[in-house]
PDB file of C-alpha atoms in Angstrom:
ATOM      1  CA  UNK A   1     180.520 182.315 112.085  1.00  0.00           C
ATOM      2  CA  UNK A   2     180.520 183.844 109.589  1.00  0.00           C
ATOM      3  CA  UNK A   3     177.166 185.664 108.039  1.00  0.00           C
ATOM      4  CA  UNK A   4     176.276 187.243 104.629  1.00  0.00           C
ATOM      5  CA  UNK A   5     173.063 189.145 103.664  1.00  0.00           C
ATOM      6  CA  UNK A   6     172.559 189.179  99.541  1.00  0.00           C
ATOM      7  CA  UNK A   7     169.333 191.286 100.020  1.00  0.00           C
ATOM      8  CA  UNK A   8     168.831 194.286  98.227  1.00  0.00           C
ATOM      9  CA  UNK A   9     165.817 195.453 100.245  1.00  0.00           C
ATOM     10  CA  UNK A  10     167.920 197.650 102.774  1.00  0.00           C
ATOM     11  CA  UNK A  11     165.352 196.453 105.163  1.00  0.00           C
ATOM     12  CA  UNK A  12     165.623 192.984 106.021  1.00  0.00           C
ATOM     13  CA  UNK A  13     167.863 191.372 108.378  1.00  0.00           C
ATOM     14  CA  UNK A  14     169.485 188.001 109.521  1.00  0.00           C
ATOM     15  CA  UNK A  15     168.688 186.385 112.526  1.00  0.00           C
ATOM     16  CA  UNK A  16     170.964 184.594 113.896  1.00  0.00           C
ATOM     17  CA  UNK A  17     170.595 181.506 116.815  1.00  0.00           C
ATOM     18  CA  UNK A  18     172.704 179.526 118.652  1.00  0.00           C
ATOM     19  CA  UNK A  19     172.174 175.809 116.819  1.00  0.00           C
ATOM     20  CA  UNK A  20     169.907 173.685 119.029  1.00  0.00           C
ATOM     21  CA  UNK A  21     170.860 169.618 120.511  1.00  0.00           C
ATOM     22  CA  UNK A  22     167.797 168.349 121.381  1.00  0.00           C
ATOM     23  CA  UNK A  23     167.553 166.171 125.254  1.00  0.00           C
ATOM     24  CA  UNK A  24     166.026 162.525 124.332  1.00  0.00           C
ATOM     25  CA  UNK A  25     165.001 160.477 126.260  1.00  0.00           C
ATOM     26  CA  UNK A  26     162.187 157.162 126.045  1.00  0.00           C
ATOM     27  CA  UNK A  27     158.713 157.957 126.336  1.00  0.00           C
ATOM     28  CA  UNK A  28     158.859 155.538 129.148  1.00  0.00           C
ATOM     29  CA  UNK A  29     161.489 158.162 130.973  1.00  0.00           C
ATOM     30  CA  UNK A  30     159.597 160.350 129.976  1.00  0.00           C
ATOM     31  CA  UNK A  31     155.823 159.961 131.073  1.00  0.00           C
ATOM     32  CA  UNK A  32     156.961 157.375 133.641  1.00  0.00           C
ATOM     33  CA  UNK A  33     154.481 154.099 134.544  1.00  0.00           C
ATOM     34  CA  UNK A  34     152.366 156.361 137.036  1.00  0.00           C
ATOM     35  CA  UNK A  35     150.615 159.337 135.574  1.00  0.00           C
ATOM     36  CA  UNK A  36     147.604 159.288 133.891  1.00  0.00           C
ATOM     37  CA  UNK A  37     147.754 158.812 129.970  1.00  0.00           C
ATOM     38  CA  UNK A  38     145.018 159.073 127.412  1.00  0.00           C
ATOM     39  CA  UNK A  39     145.761 156.100 125.450  1.00  0.00           C
ATOM     40  CA  UNK A  40     143.968 155.636 121.736  1.00  0.00           C
ATOM     41  CA  UNK A  41     142.760 151.983 121.218  1.00  0.00           C
ATOM     42  CA  UNK A  42     145.107 151.863 118.410  1.00  0.00           C
ATOM     43  CA  UNK A  43     147.859 151.784 120.449  1.00  0.00           C
ATOM     44  CA  UNK A  44     146.733 150.493 123.684  1.00  0.00           C
ATOM     45  CA  UNK A  45     149.353 146.865 123.400  1.00  0.00           C
ATOM     46  CA  UNK A  46     151.939 149.257 122.128  1.00  0.00           C
ATOM     47  CA  UNK A  47     152.169 150.836 125.752  1.00  0.00           C
ATOM     48  CA  UNK A  48     151.912 148.080 128.190  1.00  0.00           C
ATOM     49  CA  UNK A  49     153.781 150.487 130.780  1.00  0.00           C
ATOM     50  CA  UNK A  50     151.966 153.697 130.647  1.00  0.00           C
ATOM     51  CA  UNK A  51     149.106 154.183 132.954  1.00  0.00           C
ATOM     52  CA  UNK A  52     145.780 154.573 131.124  1.00  0.00           C
ATOM     53  CA  UNK A  53     143.364 157.252 132.416  1.00  0.00           C
ATOM     54  CA  UNK A  54     140.584 155.317 135.097  1.00  0.00           C
ATOM     55  CA  UNK A  55     137.257 155.986 134.770  1.00  0.00           C
ATOM     56  CA  UNK A  56     135.483 154.697 138.466  1.00  0.00           C
ATOM     57  CA  UNK A  57     131.908 155.934 140.052  1.00  0.00           C
ATOM     58  CA  UNK A  58     130.989 157.763 136.523  1.00  0.00           C
ATOM     59  CA  UNK A  59     134.422 160.485 137.107  1.00  0.00           C
ATOM     60  CA  UNK A  60     137.443 159.390 134.387  1.00  0.00           C
ATOM     61  CA  UNK A  61     140.662 160.892 135.974  1.00  0.00           C
ATOM     62  CA  UNK A  62     142.450 163.924 134.163  1.00  0.00           C
ATOM     63  CA  UNK A  63     144.765 162.783 131.150  1.00  0.00           C
ATOM     64  CA  UNK A  64     147.983 164.460 132.010  1.00  0.00           C
ATOM     65  CA  UNK A  65     148.946 162.979 127.764  1.00  0.00           C
ATOM     66  CA  UNK A  66     147.234 161.656 125.270  1.00  0.00           C
ATOM     67  CA  UNK A  67     149.692 158.426 122.792  1.00  0.00           C
ATOM     68  CA  UNK A  68     147.704 158.897 119.140  1.00  0.00           C
ATOM     69  CA  UNK A  69     148.757 155.658 116.741  1.00  0.00           C
ATOM     70  CA  UNK A  70     150.116 157.390 113.197  1.00  0.00           C
ATOM     71  CA  UNK A  71     148.380 160.352 110.954  1.00  0.00           C
ATOM     72  CA  UNK A  72     146.033 158.236 109.121  1.00  0.00           C
ATOM     73  CA  UNK A  73     145.310 156.230 111.857  1.00  0.00           C
ATOM     74  CA  UNK A  74     144.424 158.457 114.074  1.00  0.00           C
ATOM     75  CA  UNK A  75     142.089 160.133 111.347  1.00  0.00           C
ATOM     76  CA  UNK A  76     140.387 157.679 110.305  1.00  0.00           C
ATOM     77  CA  UNK A  77     139.687 155.293 113.287  1.00  0.00           C
ATOM     78  CA  UNK A  78     140.505 156.701 116.745  1.00  0.00           C
ATOM     79  CA  UNK A  79     139.173 160.749 116.185  1.00  0.00           C
ATOM     80  CA  UNK A  80     136.072 160.133 114.393  1.00  0.00           C
ATOM     81  CA  UNK A  81     135.228 157.546 117.272  1.00  0.00           C
ATOM     82  CA  UNK A  82     136.971 158.999 120.029  1.00  0.00           C
ATOM     83  CA  UNK A  83     134.821 162.702 119.175  1.00  0.00           C
ATOM     84  CA  UNK A  84     133.471 164.782 122.050  1.00  0.00           C
ATOM     85  CA  UNK A  85     130.339 165.085 119.206  1.00  0.00           C
ATOM     86  CA  UNK A  86     129.934 161.305 119.306  1.00  0.00           C
ATOM     87  CA  UNK A  87     130.364 161.359 123.151  1.00  0.00           C
ATOM     88  CA  UNK A  88     133.970 159.776 123.437  1.00  0.00           C
ATOM     89  CA  UNK A  89     136.782 161.506 125.616  1.00  0.00           C
ATOM     90  CA  UNK A  90     138.226 163.617 122.971  1.00  0.00           C
ATOM     91  CA  UNK A  91     134.500 165.920 124.172  1.00  0.00           C
ATOM     92  CA  UNK A  92     136.601 166.044 128.590  1.00  0.00           C
ATOM     93  CA  UNK A  93     139.626 167.471 127.013  1.00  0.00           C
ATOM     94  CA  UNK A  94     138.423 169.672 124.830  1.00  0.00           C
ATOM     95  CA  UNK A  95     136.904 171.401 127.134  1.00  0.00           C
ATOM     96  CA  UNK A  96     139.197 171.482 129.940  1.00  0.00           C
ATOM     97  CA  UNK A  97     142.963 171.201 128.282  1.00  0.00           C
ATOM     98  CA  UNK A  98     144.997 172.463 126.292  1.00  0.00           C
ATOM     99  CA  UNK A  99     146.775 169.562 124.124  1.00  0.00           C
ATOM    100  CA  UNK A 100     150.672 169.565 122.830  1.00  0.00           C
ATOM    101  CA  UNK A 101     152.045 167.522 120.263  1.00  0.00           C
ATOM    102  CA  UNK A 102     155.484 166.677 121.721  1.00  0.00           C
ATOM    103  CA  UNK A 103     158.634 166.060 119.536  1.00  0.00           C
ATOM    104  CA  UNK A 104     158.749 162.873 119.567  1.00  0.00           C
ATOM    105  CA  UNK A 105     160.738 159.821 117.350  1.00  0.00           C
ATOM    106  CA  UNK A 106     161.078 156.547 116.353  1.00  0.00           C
ATOM    107  CA  UNK A 107     164.549 155.600 117.652  1.00  0.00           C
ATOM    108  CA  UNK A 108     166.375 154.250 114.834  1.00  0.00           C
ATOM    109  CA  UNK A 109     163.939 155.017 112.830  1.00  0.00           C
ATOM    110  CA  UNK A 110     163.713 159.099 112.785  1.00  0.00           C
ATOM    111  CA  UNK A 111     161.596 158.997 109.734  1.00  0.00           C
ATOM    112  CA  UNK A 112     158.876 156.584 110.617  1.00  0.00           C
ATOM    113  CA  UNK A 113     154.966 158.009 111.232  1.00  0.00           C
ATOM    114  CA  UNK A 114     154.801 155.427 114.442  1.00  0.00           C
ATOM    115  CA  UNK A 115     152.437 158.192 116.316  1.00  0.00           C
ATOM    116  CA  UNK A 116     151.864 160.692 118.781  1.00  0.00           C
ATOM    117  CA  UNK A 117     153.006 162.444 122.271  1.00  0.00           C
ATOM    118  CA  UNK A 118     150.214 165.080 123.428  1.00  0.00           C
ATOM    119  CA  UNK A 119     151.268 167.064 126.248  1.00  0.00           C
ATOM    120  CA  UNK A 120     147.549 168.486 128.197  1.00  0.00           C
ATOM    121  CA  UNK A 121     148.069 171.257 130.170  1.00  0.00           C
ATOM    122  CA  UNK A 122     144.928 172.035 132.569  1.00  0.00           C
ATOM    123  CA  UNK A 123     143.386 175.270 130.556  1.00  0.00           C
ATOM    124  CA  UNK A 124     141.031 175.802 134.535  1.00  0.00           C
ATOM    125  CA  UNK A 125     142.228 174.947 137.395  1.00  0.00           C
ATOM    126  CA  UNK A 126     138.903 172.468 139.087  1.00  0.00           C
ATOM    127  CA  UNK A 127     138.738 170.547 142.580  1.00  0.00           C
ATOM    128  CA  UNK A 128     138.436 167.182 142.444  1.00  0.00           C
ATOM    129  CA  UNK A 129     134.765 166.512 142.596  1.00  0.00           C
ATOM    130  CA  UNK A 130     133.756 165.425 146.073  1.00  0.00           C
ATOM    131  CA  UNK A 131     131.179 161.501 145.841  1.00  0.00           C
ATOM    132  CA  UNK A 132     128.662 160.191 147.816  1.00  0.00           C
ATOM    133  CA  UNK A 133     128.489 157.037 147.293  1.00  0.00           C
ATOM    134  CA  UNK A 134     125.451 154.437 148.330  1.00  0.00           C
ATOM    135  CA  UNK A 135     122.739 152.494 147.449  1.00  0.00           C
ATOM    136  CA  UNK A 136     118.943 152.798 146.369  1.00  0.00           C
ATOM    137  CA  UNK A 137     116.231 150.974 145.166  1.00  0.00           C
ATOM    138  CA  UNK A 138     114.404 153.096 143.145  1.00  0.00           C
ATOM    139  CA  UNK A 139     110.487 152.406 141.006  1.00  0.00           C
ATOM    140  CA  UNK A 140     111.598 152.550 137.336  1.00  0.00           C
ATOM    141  CA  UNK A 141     109.286 155.816 137.137  1.00  0.00           C
ATOM    142  CA  UNK A 142     111.275 157.892 139.866  1.00  0.00           C
ATOM    143  CA  UNK A 143     112.907 160.667 138.254  1.00  0.00           C
ATOM    144  CA  UNK A 144     115.545 163.202 140.405  1.00  0.00           C
ATOM    145  CA  UNK A 145     114.875 166.585 138.624  1.00  0.00           C
ATOM    146  CA  UNK A 146     115.516 167.226 134.456  1.00  0.00           C
ATOM    147  CA  UNK A 147     118.067 167.957 133.336  1.00  0.00           C
ATOM    148  CA  UNK A 148     119.992 170.547 132.111  1.00  0.00           C
ATOM    149  CA  UNK A 149     120.269 171.155 128.487  1.00  0.00           C
ATOM    150  CA  UNK A 150     122.304 174.286 127.283  1.00  0.00           C
ATOM    151  CA  UNK A 151     124.229 177.157 129.606  1.00  0.00           C
TER     152      UNK A 151
END
């Protein structure tokens, strides 16, 4: 390897690093079918093998990944109605998780914007919710107490 510094400034420098050789895997190989995924509505039918994050008894499963559509659809559609300000699922992920956009490519068409795969890391470990399930009959005037608004 030969590197030539053509700069006239003595403080400038050259960095030489080894070449990057990516380890390519399919989305199915990387994510699999058992990890919970936040699938934007626009891509749900295109990824039938991924496990959508579950919702049961008023509790949402914390996703490990998010799959989004191409940039324009994400900005115009899925980022708006999923936004936490509007009561969407991104309110959960924005508060609890940090998203990292993975380098992804469409097989045999690397230039096409297919969408994105985002890996979530938890900001704070939290124990799973302990549920107490049951049934009760209440009057329409019954209130369990005031709703806490604010910190």
